Coordinates of C-alpha atoms in Angstrom, one line a residue:
M1 CA -22.5 -51.8 17.0
D2 CA -18.8 -52.3 17.6
L3 CA -18.2 -48.6 17.7
L4 CA -20.9 -48.2 20.4
K5 CA -19.4 -50.9 22.5
A6 CA -16.0 -49.3 22.2
E7 CA -17.4 -46.0 23.3
I8 CA -19.1 -47.5 26.3
E9 CA -15.9 -49.3 27.3
K10 CA -14.0 -46.1 27.0
K11 CA -16.4 -44.3 29.3
R12 CA -16.1 -47.1 31.8
K13 CA -12.4 -46.9 31.8
Q14 CA -12.5 -43.1 32.3
L15 CA -14.8 -43.6 35.3
A16 CA -12.5 -46.2 36.7
D17 CA -9.5 -44.0 36.4
A18 CA -11.3 -41.1 38.1
N19 CA -12.0 -43.3 41.2
L20 CA -15.6 -42.0 41.6
L21 CA -17.3 -45.3 42.2
N22 CA -17.0 -46.9 45.7
P23 CA -16.9 -50.7 45.9
N24 CA -20.2 -50.6 47.8
K25 CA -22.1 -48.3 45.4
K26 CA -23.2 -48.8 41.8
F27 CA -23.8 -45.1 41.1
F28 CA -22.1 -41.7 41.5
K29 CA -23.1 -38.0 41.4
R30 CA -22.5 -35.9 38.3
S31 CA -21.4 -33.1 40.5
D32 CA -18.5 -35.3 41.7
L33 CA -17.5 -35.9 38.1
L34 CA -17.5 -32.2 37.3
N35 CA -15.5 -31.3 40.4
K36 CA -12.9 -34.0 39.5
E37 CA -12.6 -32.6 36.0
R38 CA -12.3 -29.1 37.3
E39 CA -9.5 -30.1 39.7
E40 CA -7.6 -31.8 36.9
Y41 CA -7.9 -28.8 34.6
L42 CA -6.7 -26.4 37.3
K43 CA -3.8 -28.7 38.1
N44 CA -2.7 -28.9 34.5
S45 CA -3.1 -25.2 33.9
T46 CA -1.1 -24.3 37.1
V47 CA 1.7 -26.5 35.9
K48 CA 1.9 -24.8 32.6
I49 CA 1.8 -21.3 34.1
E50 CA 4.5 -22.2 36.6
G51 CA 6.6 -23.5 33.7
L52 CA 6.2 -20.2 31.9
E53 CA 6.8 -18.0 34.9
N54 CA 9.9 -19.7 36.2
P55 CA 12.3 -18.3 33.4
V56 CA 10.9 -14.8 33.9
E57 CA 11.5 -15.0 37.6
K58 CA 15.0 -16.2 37.0
Q59 CA 15.6 -13.3 34.6
S60 CA 14.2 -10.6 36.8
S61 CA 15.7 -11.9 40.1
G62 CA 19.2 -11.0 38.8
S63 CA 20.9 -13.9 40.7
G64 CA 24.0 -13.6 38.7
D65 CA 23.7 -16.7 36.7
E66 CA 25.2 -16.2 33.3
N67 CA 23.1 -18.8 31.5
N68 CA 19.9 -17.1 32.6
S69 CA 21.1 -13.7 31.5
T70 CA 22.0 -14.9 28.1
T71 CA 18.7 -16.6 27.6
S72 CA 16.8 -13.5 28.6
E73 CA 18.8 -11.4 26.1
K74 CA 17.9 -13.8 23.3
H75 CA 14.2 -13.5 24.0
T76 CA 14.0 -9.7 24.4
L77 CA 14.2 -7.1 21.8
S78 CA 16.5 -4.1 21.7
R79 CA 15.4 -1.0 23.6
K80 CA 15.2 1.0 20.3
E81 CA 12.9 -1.6 18.7
V82 CA 10.7 -1.7 21.8
I83 CA 10.3 2.1 21.8
R84 CA 9.5 2.1 18.1
R85 CA 6.8 -0.5 18.4
L86 CA 5.3 1.2 21.4
R87 CA 5.1 4.5 19.6
D88 CA 3.5 2.8 16.6
R89 CA 0.8 1.5 18.9
G90 CA 0.3 4.8 20.7
E91 CA 1.5 3.4 24.0
P92 CA 3.7 5.2 26.5
I93 CA 7.3 4.3 26.2
T94 CA 7.9 3.9 30.0
L95 CA 5.5 3.9 32.9
F96 CA 6.4 5.2 36.4
G97 CA 8.7 2.7 38.1
E98 CA 8.8 0.4 35.0
S99 CA 12.0 -1.3 34.0
E100 CA 13.0 -2.1 30.4
L101 CA 12.0 -5.7 30.8
D102 CA 8.6 -4.6 32.1
S103 CA 8.0 -2.3 29.2
F104 CA 9.0 -5.2 26.9
K105 CA 6.4 -7.5 28.6
R106 CA 3.8 -4.7 28.2
L107 CA 4.6 -4.5 24.5
R108 CA 4.1 -8.3 24.2
R109 CA 0.8 -8.1 26.0
S110 CA -0.3 -5.4 23.7
E111 CA 0.7 -7.3 20.6
L112 CA -1.1 -10.4 21.8
A113 CA -4.3 -8.4 22.6
E114 CA -4.2 -6.4 19.3
P115 CA -2.0 -8.1 16.7
E116 CA -2.9 -5.8 13.8
S117 CA -3.1 -2.5 15.6
N118 CA -3.2 0.5 13.2
K119 CA -2.1 -1.7 10.3
G120 CA -3.5 -0.9 6.9
F121 CA -4.3 2.8 7.7
R122 CA -0.9 4.1 6.4
N123 CA -1.0 6.9 3.8
D124 CA 1.2 6.2 0.8
F125 CA 1.9 10.0 0.5
Q126 CA 3.0 10.0 4.1
E127 CA 5.4 7.1 3.3
A128 CA 6.8 9.1 0.3
L129 CA 7.4 12.1 2.6
E130 CA 9.2 9.9 5.1
K131 CA 11.3 8.5 2.3
V132 CA 12.3 12.0 1.2
D133 CA 13.3 12.9 4.8
Q134 CA 15.3 9.7 5.1
D135 CA 17.1 10.4 1.8
Y136 CA 17.9 13.9 2.8
L137 CA 19.3 12.7 6.1
D138 CA 21.4 10.0 4.3
K139 CA 22.7 12.7 2.0
L140 CA 23.7 14.9 5.0
M141 CA 25.4 12.0 6.7
T142 CA 27.4 10.7 3.7
N143 CA 27.8 14.1 1.9
K144 CA 26.9 12.4 -1.4
A145 CA 24.2 13.3 -3.9
P146 CA 21.3 10.9 -4.3
E147 CA 21.3 8.6 -7.2
K148 CA 19.3 9.9 -10.2
T149 CA 16.6 7.7 -11.7
Y150 CA 17.1 9.1 -15.2
T151 CA 20.7 9.9 -15.9
E152 CA 20.6 10.1 -19.7
L153 CA 19.0 13.5 -19.6
E154 CA 21.3 16.4 -18.6
S155 CA 19.5 19.6 -19.5
M156 CA 16.2 21.1 -20.5
E157 CA 17.6 21.8 -24.0
E158 CA 17.9 18.1 -24.7
A159 CA 14.3 17.6 -23.4
M160 CA 13.0 20.3 -25.8
A161 CA 14.7 18.5 -28.7
T162 CA 13.2 15.2 -27.7
Y163 CA 9.8 16.8 -27.3
E164 CA 10.0 18.2 -30.8
T165 CA 10.8 14.7 -32.1
I166 CA 7.8 13.2 -30.4
Q167 CA 5.6 16.2 -31.5
S168 CA 6.3 15.4 -35.1
K169 CA 4.6 12.0 -34.6
A170 CA 1.4 13.5 -33.4
G171 CA -0.2 13.4 -36.8
I172 CA 0.0 9.6 -37.0
L173 CA -1.5 9.0 -33.6
G174 CA -4.8 7.1 -33.8
R175 CA -4.8 7.0 -37.6
R176 CA -3.0 3.7 -38.2
R177 CA -4.2 0.3 -36.9
D178 CA -0.8 -0.3 -35.4
R179 CA -1.5 -0.2 -31.6
S180 CA 2.2 -0.8 -30.7
Q181 CA 3.2 2.4 -32.5
D182 CA 0.6 4.5 -30.6
M183 CA 1.7 2.9 -27.3
E184 CA 5.3 3.7 -28.1
I185 CA 4.6 7.4 -28.7
I186 CA 2.6 7.6 -25.5
L187 CA 5.3 5.9 -23.6
Q188 CA 8.0 8.3 -24.9
L189 CA 5.9 11.3 -23.9
L190 CA 5.2 10.1 -20.4
Q191 CA 8.9 9.2 -19.8
L192 CA 10.0 12.5 -21.2
L193 CA 7.7 14.4 -18.8
L194 CA 8.9 12.4 -15.9
K195 CA 12.5 13.2 -16.9
M196 CA 11.9 16.9 -17.2
W197 CA 10.1 16.9 -13.8
E198 CA 13.1 15.3 -12.2
V199 CA 15.5 17.7 -13.9
Q200 CA 13.4 20.6 -12.6
L201 CA 13.5 19.2 -9.0
N202 CA 17.2 18.6 -9.1
A203 CA 17.9 22.1 -10.3
R204 CA 16.6 23.6 -7.1
S205 CA 18.8 25.1 -4.5
V206 CA 19.6 23.3 -1.2
K207 CA 17.4 25.7 0.7
E208 CA 14.4 25.0 -1.6
K209 CA 14.9 21.2 -1.3
S210 CA 15.0 21.3 2.4
S211 CA 11.9 23.4 2.8
T212 CA 8.5 21.9 3.4
K213 CA 7.2 22.9 0.0
G214 CA 10.3 21.3 -1.6
K215 CA 9.8 18.1 0.3
L216 CA 6.1 18.0 -0.7
A217 CA 7.1 18.5 -4.4
L218 CA 9.7 15.7 -4.3
A219 CA 7.2 13.3 -2.5
T220 CA 4.6 14.1 -5.1
Y221 CA 7.1 13.2 -7.8
N222 CA 8.1 9.9 -6.1
Q223 CA 4.4 9.0 -5.6
T224 CA 3.6 9.8 -9.3
Q225 CA 6.6 7.7 -10.4
I226 CA 5.3 4.7 -8.4
Y227 CA 1.7 5.1 -9.6
L228 CA 2.8 5.2 -13.3
K229 CA 4.8 1.9 -13.2
P230 CA 1.8 -0.4 -14.0
L231 CA 0.8 1.9 -16.9
L232 CA 4.4 2.1 -18.3
R233 CA 4.7 -1.6 -18.0
K234 CA 1.6 -2.2 -20.0
L235 CA 2.7 0.3 -22.6
K236 CA 6.1 -1.5 -23.0
N237 CA 4.5 -4.9 -23.2
S238 CA 1.7 -3.7 -25.6
S239 CA -0.9 -5.1 -23.2
L240 CA -3.0 -2.0 -22.5
P241 CA -6.8 -2.5 -23.0
D242 CA -8.2 -1.0 -26.1
D243 CA -10.7 1.3 -24.3
I244 CA -8.0 2.9 -22.2
L245 CA -5.6 3.1 -25.2
D246 CA -8.2 5.0 -27.2
S247 CA -8.6 7.6 -24.5
L248 CA -4.8 7.8 -23.9
T249 CA -4.2 8.3 -27.6
L250 CA -6.7 11.1 -27.8
I251 CA -5.2 12.8 -24.6
T252 CA -1.6 12.4 -26.0
K253 CA -2.6 13.9 -29.3
H254 CA -4.1 17.0 -27.7
M255 CA -1.1 17.4 -25.4
L256 CA 1.3 17.3 -28.4
E257 CA -0.9 19.8 -30.2
K258 CA -0.8 22.0 -27.0
D259 CA -4.6 21.9 -26.7
Y260 CA -4.7 21.2 -23.0
L261 CA -8.4 22.1 -22.7
R262 CA -9.4 19.3 -25.0
A263 CA -6.9 17.0 -23.4
S264 CA -8.6 17.7 -20.1
D265 CA -12.0 17.0 -21.5
A266 CA -10.8 13.6 -22.9
Y267 CA -9.2 12.8 -19.5
L268 CA -12.5 13.5 -17.7
E269 CA -14.3 11.3 -20.2
M270 CA -11.9 8.5 -19.5
A271 CA -11.8 8.9 -15.7
I272 CA -15.4 9.8 -14.9
G273 CA -17.3 8.7 -18.1
N274 CA -20.1 10.4 -19.9
A275 CA -22.9 7.9 -19.4
P276 CA -24.4 6.5 -16.1
W277 CA -24.7 2.8 -15.7
P278 CA -28.3 1.7 -16.2
I279 CA -30.0 0.4 -13.1
G280 CA -32.2 -2.6 -13.2
V281 CA -32.8 -5.3 -15.8
T282 CA -31.7 -4.2 -19.3
M283 CA -32.8 -7.3 -21.3
V284 CA -36.4 -8.3 -20.4
G285 CA -37.6 -9.7 -23.7
I286 CA -36.7 -9.6 -27.3
H287 CA -36.3 -5.8 -27.3
A288 CA -33.6 -4.1 -25.3
R289 CA -34.1 -1.2 -23.1
T290 CA -32.9 2.3 -24.0
G291 CA -30.0 2.1 -21.6
R292 CA -28.6 -1.1 -23.1
E293 CA -26.3 0.5 -25.6
K294 CA -24.6 2.5 -22.8
I295 CA -23.2 -0.6 -21.1
F296 CA -19.9 -0.5 -22.9
S297 CA -16.4 0.2 -21.5
K298 CA -16.1 3.2 -23.7
N299 CA -19.0 5.0 -21.9
V300 CA -18.2 3.8 -18.3
A301 CA -15.7 5.4 -16.0
H302 CA -12.4 3.7 -15.3
V303 CA -11.3 5.5 -12.2
L304 CA -13.3 3.2 -9.9
N305 CA -12.5 -0.1 -11.7
D306 CA -9.7 -1.0 -9.4
E307 CA -7.0 0.7 -7.3
T308 CA -4.2 0.3 -9.8
Q309 CA -6.1 2.1 -12.5
R310 CA -7.2 4.9 -10.2
K311 CA -3.5 5.5 -9.2
Y312 CA -2.1 5.8 -12.7
I313 CA -5.1 7.8 -13.9
Q314 CA -4.4 10.2 -11.1
A315 CA -0.7 10.3 -12.0
L316 CA -1.5 11.0 -15.6
K317 CA -3.4 14.1 -14.6
R318 CA -0.3 15.3 -12.7
L319 CA 1.8 14.8 -15.9
M320 CA -0.8 16.7 -17.9
T321 CA -0.4 19.7 -15.5
K322 CA 3.4 19.5 -15.8
C323 CA 3.2 19.3 -19.6
Q324 CA 1.2 22.6 -19.6
Q325 CA 3.9 24.2 -17.4
F326 CA 6.8 23.0 -19.5
F327 CA 5.2 23.8 -22.9
P328 CA 2.9 26.7 -22.4
T329 CA 0.4 27.9 -25.1
D330 CA -2.4 30.4 -25.5
P331 CA -4.5 31.0 -22.3
S332 CA -7.6 30.0 -24.2
R333 CA -6.3 26.5 -24.7
C334 CA -5.0 26.0 -21.1
V335 CA -6.7 24.6 -18.0
E336 CA -6.7 27.0 -15.0
Y337 CA -4.2 29.3 -16.7
A338 CA -1.7 30.8 -14.3
P339 CA 1.4 32.4 -15.9
D340 CA 4.7 32.2 -14.1
T341 CA 5.7 35.5 -12.5

């Protein structure tokens, strides 16, 4: 009851402040109240707009006041940054008769209208290509060679010796119950293939590196290196799931035996799977349906589980292709055999 009385008193006070009631009348029109509220709203909004436009008018008038010029410089971006943002949004850099300040204001209006324009549609391979171009430009400007990721490997001869050492351990892969030893062998092979790939890219001539084909090859390597980081981290920490570890162990074993056809079959079984997921209810009563035994991670594809797994599974396929190029074998045991000419 007290709240109701307080609300009634509040309404009476608002009406008294609005001066809608004449001393001779006990009532007022609702249209008068709406007109009064509209006038107050327009008055307040006009004051705010004038407060915002005054600094802009002072900046564009160019009256020679140093304080106004310094404040305008603080609130505007550099011309280079304005051009970059306008290009990212697909807007023209300068319209006819437009000053730099006007183009900056147009950029602000566009950012307020579409804050997230074209964001999230960037291709990571395009970013890798841009990084390659930027590194090449930096190299030309500084006349210095880019830093190598793997500096402990100097030649392919050392890589062959390391490969023979890893190949001698292929017989114990998957036989023992020591998961950490299997993951260590897999990690050594993947790192070796990455090192050999980098040595091959660095051994190219300057003309090959600067060509479009050379840039694409380097961008593919950089993208593969980024994609493999989660997998290498899990192998180092011995935290790889058992189902993926079993498939990786089988793939690595076939790669070390130079049986790339079977390695490709094992890869497809891991990536795509060999059993469809059963549709509908699988446990209706006391007896399970025929598709119940297929709902296991061993029989279901991993490529669509999440984006991280998809990326390092794709990068693994690239390393399998490179392994076939570095260590060739009989054509009957290769995938898409194409001898180097």
